[in-house]
mmCIF file with all atom_site columns, C-alpha atoms in Angstrom:
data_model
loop_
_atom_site.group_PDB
_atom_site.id
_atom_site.type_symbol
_atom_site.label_atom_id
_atom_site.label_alt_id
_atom_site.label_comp_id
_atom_site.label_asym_id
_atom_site.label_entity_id
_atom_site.label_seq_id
_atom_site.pdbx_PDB_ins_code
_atom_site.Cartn_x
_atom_site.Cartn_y
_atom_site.Cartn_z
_atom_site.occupancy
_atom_site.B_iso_or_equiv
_atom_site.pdbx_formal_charge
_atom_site.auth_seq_id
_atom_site.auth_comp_id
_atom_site.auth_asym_id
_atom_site.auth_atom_id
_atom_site.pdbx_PDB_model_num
ATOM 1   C CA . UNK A 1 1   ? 27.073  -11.889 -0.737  1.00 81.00 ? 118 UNK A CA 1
ATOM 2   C CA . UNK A 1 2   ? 26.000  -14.539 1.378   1.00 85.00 ? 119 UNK A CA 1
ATOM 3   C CA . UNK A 1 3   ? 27.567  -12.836 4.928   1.00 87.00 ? 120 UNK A CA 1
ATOM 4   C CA . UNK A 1 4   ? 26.503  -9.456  3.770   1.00 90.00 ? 121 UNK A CA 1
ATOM 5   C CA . UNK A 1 5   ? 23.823  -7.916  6.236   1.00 92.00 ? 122 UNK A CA 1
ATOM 6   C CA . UNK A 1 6   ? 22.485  -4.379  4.542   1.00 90.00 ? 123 UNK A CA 1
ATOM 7   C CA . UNK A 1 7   ? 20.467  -4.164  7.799   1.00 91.00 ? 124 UNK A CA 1
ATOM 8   C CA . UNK A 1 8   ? 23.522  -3.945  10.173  1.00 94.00 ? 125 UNK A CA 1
ATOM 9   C CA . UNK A 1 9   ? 24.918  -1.990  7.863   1.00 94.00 ? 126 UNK A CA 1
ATOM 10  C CA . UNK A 1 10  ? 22.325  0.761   7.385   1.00 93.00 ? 127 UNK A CA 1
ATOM 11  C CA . UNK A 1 11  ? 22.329  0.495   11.131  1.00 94.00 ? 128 UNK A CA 1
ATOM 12  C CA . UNK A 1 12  ? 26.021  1.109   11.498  1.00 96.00 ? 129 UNK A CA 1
ATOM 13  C CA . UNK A 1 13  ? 25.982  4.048   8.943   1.00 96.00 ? 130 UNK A CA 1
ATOM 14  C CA . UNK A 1 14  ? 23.080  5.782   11.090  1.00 92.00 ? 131 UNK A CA 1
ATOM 15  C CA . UNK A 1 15  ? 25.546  4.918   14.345  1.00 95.00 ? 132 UNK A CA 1
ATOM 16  C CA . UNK A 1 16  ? 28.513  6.711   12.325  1.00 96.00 ? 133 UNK A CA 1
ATOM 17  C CA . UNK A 1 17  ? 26.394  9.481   11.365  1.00 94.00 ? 134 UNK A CA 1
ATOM 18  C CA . UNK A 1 18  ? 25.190  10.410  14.819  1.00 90.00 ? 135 UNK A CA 1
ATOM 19  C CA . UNK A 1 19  ? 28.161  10.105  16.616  1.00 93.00 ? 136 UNK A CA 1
ATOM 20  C CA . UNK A 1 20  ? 29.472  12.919  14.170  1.00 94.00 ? 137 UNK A CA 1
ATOM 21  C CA . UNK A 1 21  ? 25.844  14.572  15.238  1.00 91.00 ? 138 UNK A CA 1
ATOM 22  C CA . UNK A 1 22  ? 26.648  14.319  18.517  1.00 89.00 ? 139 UNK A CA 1
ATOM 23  C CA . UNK A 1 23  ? 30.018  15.215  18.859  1.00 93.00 ? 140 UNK A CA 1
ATOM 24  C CA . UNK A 1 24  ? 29.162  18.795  17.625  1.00 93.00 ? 141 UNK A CA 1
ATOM 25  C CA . UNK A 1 25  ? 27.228  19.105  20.768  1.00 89.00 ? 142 UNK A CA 1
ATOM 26  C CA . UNK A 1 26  ? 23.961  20.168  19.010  1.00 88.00 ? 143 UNK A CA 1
ATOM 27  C CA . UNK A 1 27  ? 20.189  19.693  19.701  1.00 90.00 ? 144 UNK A CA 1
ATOM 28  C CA . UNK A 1 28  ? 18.991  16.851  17.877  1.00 91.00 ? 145 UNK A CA 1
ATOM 29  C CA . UNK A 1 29  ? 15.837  15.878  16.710  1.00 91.00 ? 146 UNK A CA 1
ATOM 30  C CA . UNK A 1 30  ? 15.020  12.495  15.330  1.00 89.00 ? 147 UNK A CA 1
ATOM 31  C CA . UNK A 1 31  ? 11.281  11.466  14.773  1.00 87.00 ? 148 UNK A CA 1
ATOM 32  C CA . UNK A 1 32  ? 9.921   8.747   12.481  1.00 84.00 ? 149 UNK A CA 1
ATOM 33  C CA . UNK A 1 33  ? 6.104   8.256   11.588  1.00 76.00 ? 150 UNK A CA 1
ATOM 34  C CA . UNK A 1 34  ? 5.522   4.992   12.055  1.00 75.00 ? 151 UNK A CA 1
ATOM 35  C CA . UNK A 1 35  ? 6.777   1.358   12.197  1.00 81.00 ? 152 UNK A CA 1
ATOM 36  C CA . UNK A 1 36  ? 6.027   -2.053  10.871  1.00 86.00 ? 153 UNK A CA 1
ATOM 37  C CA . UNK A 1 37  ? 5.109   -5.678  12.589  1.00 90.00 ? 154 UNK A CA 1
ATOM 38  C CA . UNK A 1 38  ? 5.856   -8.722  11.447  1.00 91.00 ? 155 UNK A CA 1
ATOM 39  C CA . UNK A 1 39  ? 2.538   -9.691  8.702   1.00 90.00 ? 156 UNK A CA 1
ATOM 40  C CA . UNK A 1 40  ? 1.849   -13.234 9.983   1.00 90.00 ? 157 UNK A CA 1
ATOM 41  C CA . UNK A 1 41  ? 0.096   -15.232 7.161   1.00 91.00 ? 158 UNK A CA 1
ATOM 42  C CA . UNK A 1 42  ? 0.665   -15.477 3.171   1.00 93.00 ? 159 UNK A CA 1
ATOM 43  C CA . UNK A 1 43  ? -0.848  -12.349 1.408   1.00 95.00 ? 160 UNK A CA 1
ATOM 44  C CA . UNK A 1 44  ? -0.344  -11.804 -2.674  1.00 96.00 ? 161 UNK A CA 1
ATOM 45  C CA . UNK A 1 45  ? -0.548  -8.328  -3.875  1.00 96.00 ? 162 UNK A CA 1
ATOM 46  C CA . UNK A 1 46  ? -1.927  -8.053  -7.605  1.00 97.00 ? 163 UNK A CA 1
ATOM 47  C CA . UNK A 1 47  ? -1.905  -5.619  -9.893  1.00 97.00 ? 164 UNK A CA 1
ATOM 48  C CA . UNK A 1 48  ? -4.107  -5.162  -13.437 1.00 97.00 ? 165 UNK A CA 1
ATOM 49  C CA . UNK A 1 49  ? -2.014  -5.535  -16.186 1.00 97.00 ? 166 UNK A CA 1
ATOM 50  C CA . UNK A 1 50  ? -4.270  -3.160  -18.829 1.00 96.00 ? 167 UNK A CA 1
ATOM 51  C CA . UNK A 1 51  ? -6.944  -1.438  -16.599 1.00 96.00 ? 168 UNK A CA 1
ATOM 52  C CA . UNK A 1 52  ? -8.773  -0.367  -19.484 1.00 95.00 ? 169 UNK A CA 1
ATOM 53  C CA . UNK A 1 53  ? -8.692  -3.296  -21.465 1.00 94.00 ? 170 UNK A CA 1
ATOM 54  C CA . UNK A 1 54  ? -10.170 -5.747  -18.554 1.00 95.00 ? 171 UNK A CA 1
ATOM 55  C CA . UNK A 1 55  ? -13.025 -3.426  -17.786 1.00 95.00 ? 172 UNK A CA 1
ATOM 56  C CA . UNK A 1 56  ? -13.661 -3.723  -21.611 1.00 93.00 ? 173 UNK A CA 1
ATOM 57  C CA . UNK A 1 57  ? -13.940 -7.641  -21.761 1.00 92.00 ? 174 UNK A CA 1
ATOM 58  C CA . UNK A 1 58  ? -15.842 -8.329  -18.348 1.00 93.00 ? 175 UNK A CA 1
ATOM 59  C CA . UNK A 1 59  ? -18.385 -6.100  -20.217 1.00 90.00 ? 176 UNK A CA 1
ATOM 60  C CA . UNK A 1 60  ? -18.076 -2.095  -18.763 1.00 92.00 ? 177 UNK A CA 1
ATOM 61  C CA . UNK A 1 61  ? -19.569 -0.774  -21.928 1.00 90.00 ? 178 UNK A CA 1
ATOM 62  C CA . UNK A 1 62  ? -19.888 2.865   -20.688 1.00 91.00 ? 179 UNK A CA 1
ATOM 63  C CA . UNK A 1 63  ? -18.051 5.942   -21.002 1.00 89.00 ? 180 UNK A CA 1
ATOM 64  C CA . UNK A 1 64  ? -15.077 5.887   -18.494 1.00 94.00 ? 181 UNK A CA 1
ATOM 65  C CA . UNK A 1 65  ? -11.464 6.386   -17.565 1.00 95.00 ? 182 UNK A CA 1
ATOM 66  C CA . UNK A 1 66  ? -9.429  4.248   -16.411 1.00 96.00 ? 183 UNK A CA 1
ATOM 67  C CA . UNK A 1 67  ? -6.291  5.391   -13.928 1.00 96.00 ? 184 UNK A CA 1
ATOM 68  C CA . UNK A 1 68  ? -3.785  3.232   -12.809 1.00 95.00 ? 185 UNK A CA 1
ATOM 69  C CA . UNK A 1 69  ? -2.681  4.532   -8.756  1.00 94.00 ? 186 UNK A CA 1
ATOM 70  C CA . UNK A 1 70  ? -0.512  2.356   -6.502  1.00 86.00 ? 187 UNK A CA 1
ATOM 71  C CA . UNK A 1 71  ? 0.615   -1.163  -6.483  1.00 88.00 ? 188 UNK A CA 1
ATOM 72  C CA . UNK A 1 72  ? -3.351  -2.543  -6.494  1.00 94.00 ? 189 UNK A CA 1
ATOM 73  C CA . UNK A 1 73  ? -5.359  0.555   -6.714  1.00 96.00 ? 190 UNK A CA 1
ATOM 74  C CA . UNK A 1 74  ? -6.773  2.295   -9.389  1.00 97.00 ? 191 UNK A CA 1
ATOM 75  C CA . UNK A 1 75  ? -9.677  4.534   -10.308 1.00 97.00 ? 192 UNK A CA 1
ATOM 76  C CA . UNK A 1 76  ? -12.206 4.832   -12.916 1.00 97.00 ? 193 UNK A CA 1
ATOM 77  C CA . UNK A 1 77  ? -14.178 8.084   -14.025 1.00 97.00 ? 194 UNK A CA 1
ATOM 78  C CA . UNK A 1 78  ? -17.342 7.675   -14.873 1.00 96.00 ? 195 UNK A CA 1
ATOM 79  C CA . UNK A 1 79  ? -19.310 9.467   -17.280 1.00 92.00 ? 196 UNK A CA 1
ATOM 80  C CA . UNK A 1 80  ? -22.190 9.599   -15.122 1.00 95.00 ? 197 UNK A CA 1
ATOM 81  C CA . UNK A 1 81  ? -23.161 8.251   -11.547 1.00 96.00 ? 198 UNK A CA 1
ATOM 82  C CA . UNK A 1 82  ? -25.844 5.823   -13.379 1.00 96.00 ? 199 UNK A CA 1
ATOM 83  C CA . UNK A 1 83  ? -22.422 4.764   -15.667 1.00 96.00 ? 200 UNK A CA 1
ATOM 84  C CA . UNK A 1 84  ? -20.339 4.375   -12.232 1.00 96.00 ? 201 UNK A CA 1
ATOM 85  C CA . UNK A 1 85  ? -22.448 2.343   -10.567 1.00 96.00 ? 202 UNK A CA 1
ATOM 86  C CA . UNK A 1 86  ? -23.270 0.153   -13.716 1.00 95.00 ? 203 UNK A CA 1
ATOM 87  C CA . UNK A 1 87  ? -19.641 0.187   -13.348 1.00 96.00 ? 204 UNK A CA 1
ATOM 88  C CA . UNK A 1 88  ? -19.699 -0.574  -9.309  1.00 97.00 ? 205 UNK A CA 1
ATOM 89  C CA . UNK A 1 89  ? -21.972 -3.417  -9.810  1.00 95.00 ? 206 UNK A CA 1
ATOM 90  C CA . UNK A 1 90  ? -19.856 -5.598  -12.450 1.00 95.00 ? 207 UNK A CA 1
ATOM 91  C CA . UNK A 1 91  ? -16.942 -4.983  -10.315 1.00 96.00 ? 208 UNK A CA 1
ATOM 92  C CA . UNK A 1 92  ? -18.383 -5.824  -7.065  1.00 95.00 ? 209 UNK A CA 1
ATOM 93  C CA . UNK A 1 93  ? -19.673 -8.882  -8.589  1.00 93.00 ? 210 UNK A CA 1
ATOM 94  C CA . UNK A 1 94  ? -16.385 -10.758 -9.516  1.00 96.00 ? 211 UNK A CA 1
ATOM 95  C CA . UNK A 1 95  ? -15.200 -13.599 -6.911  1.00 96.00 ? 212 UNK A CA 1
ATOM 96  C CA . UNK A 1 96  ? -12.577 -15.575 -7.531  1.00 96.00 ? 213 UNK A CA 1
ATOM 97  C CA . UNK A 1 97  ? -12.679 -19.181 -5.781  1.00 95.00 ? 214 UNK A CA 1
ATOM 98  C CA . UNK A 1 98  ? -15.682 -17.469 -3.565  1.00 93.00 ? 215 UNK A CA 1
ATOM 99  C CA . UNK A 1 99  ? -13.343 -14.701 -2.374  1.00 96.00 ? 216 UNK A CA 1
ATOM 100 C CA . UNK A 1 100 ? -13.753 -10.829 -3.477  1.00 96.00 ? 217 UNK A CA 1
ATOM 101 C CA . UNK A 1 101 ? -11.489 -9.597  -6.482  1.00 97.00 ? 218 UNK A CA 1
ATOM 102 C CA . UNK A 1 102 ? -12.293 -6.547  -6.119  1.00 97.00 ? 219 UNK A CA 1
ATOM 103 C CA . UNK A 1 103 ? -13.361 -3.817  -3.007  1.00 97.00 ? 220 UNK A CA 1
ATOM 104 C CA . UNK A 1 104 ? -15.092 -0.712  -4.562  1.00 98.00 ? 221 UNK A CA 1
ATOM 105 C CA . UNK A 1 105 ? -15.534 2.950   -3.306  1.00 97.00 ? 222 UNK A CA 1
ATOM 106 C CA . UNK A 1 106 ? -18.178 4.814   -5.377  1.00 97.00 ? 223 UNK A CA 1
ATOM 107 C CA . UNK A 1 107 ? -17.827 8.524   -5.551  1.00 96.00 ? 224 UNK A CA 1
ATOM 108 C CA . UNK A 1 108 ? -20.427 9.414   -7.420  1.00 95.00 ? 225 UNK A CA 1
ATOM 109 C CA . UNK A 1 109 ? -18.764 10.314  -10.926 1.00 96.00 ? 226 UNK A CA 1
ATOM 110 C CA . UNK A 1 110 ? -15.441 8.441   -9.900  1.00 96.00 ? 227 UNK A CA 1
ATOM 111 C CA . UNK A 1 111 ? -14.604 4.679   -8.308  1.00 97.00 ? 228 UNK A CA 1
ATOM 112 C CA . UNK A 1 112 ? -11.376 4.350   -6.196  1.00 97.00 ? 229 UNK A CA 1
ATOM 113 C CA . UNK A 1 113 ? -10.581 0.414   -6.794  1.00 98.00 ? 230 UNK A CA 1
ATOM 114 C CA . UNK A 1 114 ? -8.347  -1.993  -5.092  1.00 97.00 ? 231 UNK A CA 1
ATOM 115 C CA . UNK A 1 115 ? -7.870  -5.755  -6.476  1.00 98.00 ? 232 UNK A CA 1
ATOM 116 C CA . UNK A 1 116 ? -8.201  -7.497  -3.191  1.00 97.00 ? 233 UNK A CA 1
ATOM 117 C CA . UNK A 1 117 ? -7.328  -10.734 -3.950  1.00 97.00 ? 234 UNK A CA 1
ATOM 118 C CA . UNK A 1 118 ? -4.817  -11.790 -1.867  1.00 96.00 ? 235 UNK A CA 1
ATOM 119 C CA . UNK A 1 119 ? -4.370  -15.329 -2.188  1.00 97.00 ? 236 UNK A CA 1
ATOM 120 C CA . UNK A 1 120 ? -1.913  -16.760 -4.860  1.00 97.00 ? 237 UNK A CA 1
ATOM 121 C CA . UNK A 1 121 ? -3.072  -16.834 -8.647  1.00 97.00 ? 238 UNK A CA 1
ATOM 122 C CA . UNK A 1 122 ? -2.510  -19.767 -10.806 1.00 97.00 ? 239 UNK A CA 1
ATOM 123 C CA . UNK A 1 123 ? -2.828  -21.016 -14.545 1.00 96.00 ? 240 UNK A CA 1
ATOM 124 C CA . UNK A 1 124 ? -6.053  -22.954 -13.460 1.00 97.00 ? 241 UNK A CA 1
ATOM 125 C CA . UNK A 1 125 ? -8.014  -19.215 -12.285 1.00 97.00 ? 242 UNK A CA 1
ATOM 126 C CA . UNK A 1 126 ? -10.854 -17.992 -14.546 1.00 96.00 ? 243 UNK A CA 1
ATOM 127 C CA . UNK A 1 127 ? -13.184 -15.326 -13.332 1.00 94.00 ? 244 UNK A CA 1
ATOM 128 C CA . UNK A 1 128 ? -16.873 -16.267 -14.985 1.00 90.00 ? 245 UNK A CA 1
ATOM 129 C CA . UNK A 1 129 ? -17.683 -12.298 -15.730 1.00 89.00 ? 246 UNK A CA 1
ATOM 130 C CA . UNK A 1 130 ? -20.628 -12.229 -17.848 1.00 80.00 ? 247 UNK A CA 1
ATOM 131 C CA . UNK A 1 131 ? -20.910 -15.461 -18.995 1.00 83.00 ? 248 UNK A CA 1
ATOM 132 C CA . UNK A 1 132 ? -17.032 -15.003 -19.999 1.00 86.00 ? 249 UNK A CA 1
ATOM 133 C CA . UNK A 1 133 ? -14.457 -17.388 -18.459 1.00 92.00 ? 250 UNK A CA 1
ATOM 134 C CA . UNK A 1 134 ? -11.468 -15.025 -18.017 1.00 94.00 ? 251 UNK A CA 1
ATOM 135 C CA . UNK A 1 135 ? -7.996  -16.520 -17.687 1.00 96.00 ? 252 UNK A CA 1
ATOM 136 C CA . UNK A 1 136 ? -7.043  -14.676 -14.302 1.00 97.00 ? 253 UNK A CA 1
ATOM 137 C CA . UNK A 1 137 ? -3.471  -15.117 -14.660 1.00 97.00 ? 254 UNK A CA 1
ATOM 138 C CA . UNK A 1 138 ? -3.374  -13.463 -18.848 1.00 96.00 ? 255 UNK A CA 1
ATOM 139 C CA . UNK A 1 139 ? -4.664  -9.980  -16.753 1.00 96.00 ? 256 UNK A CA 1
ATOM 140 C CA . UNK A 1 140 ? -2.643  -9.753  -13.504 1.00 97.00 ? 257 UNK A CA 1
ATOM 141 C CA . UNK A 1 141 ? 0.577   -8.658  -12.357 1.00 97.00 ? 258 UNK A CA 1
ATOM 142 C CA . UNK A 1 142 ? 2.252   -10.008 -9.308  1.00 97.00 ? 259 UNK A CA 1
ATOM 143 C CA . UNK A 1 143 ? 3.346   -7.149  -7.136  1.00 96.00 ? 260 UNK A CA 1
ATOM 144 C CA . UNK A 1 144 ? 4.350   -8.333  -3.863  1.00 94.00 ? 261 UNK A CA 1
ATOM 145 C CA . UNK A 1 145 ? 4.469   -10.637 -1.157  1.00 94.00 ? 262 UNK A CA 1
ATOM 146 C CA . UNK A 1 146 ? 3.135   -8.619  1.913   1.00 91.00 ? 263 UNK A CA 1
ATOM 147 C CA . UNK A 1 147 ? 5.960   -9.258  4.917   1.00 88.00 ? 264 UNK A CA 1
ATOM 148 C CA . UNK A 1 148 ? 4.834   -6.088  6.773   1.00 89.00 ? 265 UNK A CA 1
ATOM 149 C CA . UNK A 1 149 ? 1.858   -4.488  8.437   1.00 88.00 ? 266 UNK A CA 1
ATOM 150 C CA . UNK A 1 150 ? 1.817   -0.866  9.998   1.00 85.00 ? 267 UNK A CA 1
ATOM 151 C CA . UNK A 1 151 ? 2.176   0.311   12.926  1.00 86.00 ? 268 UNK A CA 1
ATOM 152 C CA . UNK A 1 152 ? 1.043   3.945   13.824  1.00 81.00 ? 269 UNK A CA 1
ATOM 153 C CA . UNK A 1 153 ? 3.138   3.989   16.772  1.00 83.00 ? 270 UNK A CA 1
ATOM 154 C CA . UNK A 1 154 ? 6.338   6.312   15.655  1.00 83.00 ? 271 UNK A CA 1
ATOM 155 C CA . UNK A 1 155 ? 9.179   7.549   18.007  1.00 85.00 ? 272 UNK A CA 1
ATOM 156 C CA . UNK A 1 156 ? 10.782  10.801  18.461  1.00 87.00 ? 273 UNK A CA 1
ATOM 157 C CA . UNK A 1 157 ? 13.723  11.945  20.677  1.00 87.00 ? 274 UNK A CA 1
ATOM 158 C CA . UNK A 1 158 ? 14.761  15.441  21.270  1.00 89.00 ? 275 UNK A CA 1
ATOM 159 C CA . UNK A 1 159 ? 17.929  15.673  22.894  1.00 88.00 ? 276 UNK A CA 1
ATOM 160 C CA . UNK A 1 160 ? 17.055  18.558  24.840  1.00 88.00 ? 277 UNK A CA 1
ATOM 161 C CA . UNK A 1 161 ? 13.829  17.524  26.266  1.00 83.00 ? 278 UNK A CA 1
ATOM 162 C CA . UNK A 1 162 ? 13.578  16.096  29.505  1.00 76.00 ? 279 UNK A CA 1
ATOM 163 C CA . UNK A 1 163 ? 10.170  14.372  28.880  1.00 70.00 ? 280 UNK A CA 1
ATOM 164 C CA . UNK A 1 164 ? 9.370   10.796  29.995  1.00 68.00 ? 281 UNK A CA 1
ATOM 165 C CA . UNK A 1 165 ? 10.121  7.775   27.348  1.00 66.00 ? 282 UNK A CA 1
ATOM 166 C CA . UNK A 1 166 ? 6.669   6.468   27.848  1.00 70.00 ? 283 UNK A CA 1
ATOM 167 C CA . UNK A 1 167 ? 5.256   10.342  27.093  1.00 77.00 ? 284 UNK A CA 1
ATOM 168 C CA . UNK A 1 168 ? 2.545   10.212  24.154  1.00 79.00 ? 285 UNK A CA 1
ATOM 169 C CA . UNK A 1 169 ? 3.633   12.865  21.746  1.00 80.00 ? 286 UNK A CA 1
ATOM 170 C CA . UNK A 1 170 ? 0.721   13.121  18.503  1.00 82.00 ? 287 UNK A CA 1
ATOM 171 C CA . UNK A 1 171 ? 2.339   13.479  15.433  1.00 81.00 ? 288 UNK A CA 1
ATOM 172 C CA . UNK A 1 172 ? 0.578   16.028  14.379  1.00 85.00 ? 289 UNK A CA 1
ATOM 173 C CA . UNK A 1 173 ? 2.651   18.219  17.049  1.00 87.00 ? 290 UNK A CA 1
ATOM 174 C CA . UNK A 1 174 ? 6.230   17.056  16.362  1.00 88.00 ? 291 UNK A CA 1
ATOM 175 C CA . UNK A 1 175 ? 6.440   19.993  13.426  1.00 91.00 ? 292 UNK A CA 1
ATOM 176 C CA . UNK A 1 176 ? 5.549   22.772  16.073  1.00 93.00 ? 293 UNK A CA 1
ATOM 177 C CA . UNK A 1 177 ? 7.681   21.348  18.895  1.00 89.00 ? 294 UNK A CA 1
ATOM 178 C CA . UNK A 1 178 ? 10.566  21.573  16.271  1.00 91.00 ? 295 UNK A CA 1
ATOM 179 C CA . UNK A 1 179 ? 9.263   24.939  15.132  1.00 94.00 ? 296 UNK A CA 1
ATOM 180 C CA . UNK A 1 180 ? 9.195   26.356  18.892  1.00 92.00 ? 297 UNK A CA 1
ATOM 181 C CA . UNK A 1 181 ? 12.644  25.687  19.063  1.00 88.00 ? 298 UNK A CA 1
ATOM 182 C CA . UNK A 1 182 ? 14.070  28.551  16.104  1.00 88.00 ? 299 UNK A CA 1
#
């Protein structure tokens, strides 16, 4: 509904939740691992529709493996490192209106890719691949539009420390401060 706010309501559950905490008079520990800012400018997020099948037209005639991974990423095994870098090449190649579609981490036997392209896709796009003119928009998935960036900066209260708010605790140490405590 229009005058429904799920974020004062999540934040009203949590309030609920640890005044029933509290009121058992218990240690507490809360942590969380990070946080997001605001992202300030208009990012797309693309995804390959058939992984396999675009490496096929744009010409990646050698033996591989294609895996899809998250939202953008996926990664291709090679059959050999003179296949993945055949591979490497024709990828690192594309540009779509003079920006990168692709970034490209070469392994050796295996490529970890992201489609990078972050700008929004329309009916007009073709990728020249080749000497093919590719129809961007017949290949890609929209995903998302990016509204968040991360933060590493993360927060974590233990009710029965007496340590400063502004005290730097690494991550890495909240699981033995908790552990300390059985």
């Amino acid at each position: 509904k229009e005058d429904d706010d799920p974020v004062l309501d999540i934040l009203l559950s949590y309030d609920k939740i640890l005044k029933r905490l509290l009121a058992l008079n218990c240690r507490l520990f809360i942590a969380t691992g990070l946080h997001q800012n605001p992202h300030e400018h208009l990012t797309y997020y693309w995804r390959l529709k058939n992984h396999s099948d675009f490496l096929a037209l744009i010409g990646i005639d050698v033996a591989f493996k294609a895996i899809p991974r998250m939202s953008r990423d996926f990664l291709v095994e090679a059959g050999t490192a003179t296949d993945a870098q055949l591979i490497d090449q024709a990828l690192s190649g594309i540009h779509l209106n003079g920006k990168k579609f692709f970034e490209v981490d070469n392994r050796g036997l295996s490529l970890f890719i992201e489609l990078i392209y972050d700008d929004n896709i329309v009916e007009t796009d073709y990728l020249e691949v080749s000497g093919k003119k590719i129809k961007v928009v017949d290949f890609v998935a929209f995903v998302a539009i990016k509204n968040g960036e991360h933060n590493g900066v993360g927060y974590f209260i233990d009710t029965a420390s007496k340590k400063s708010e502004s005290q730097s605790i690494p991550v890495t140490e909240v699981f033995n401060i908790i552990t300390r405590a059985f």
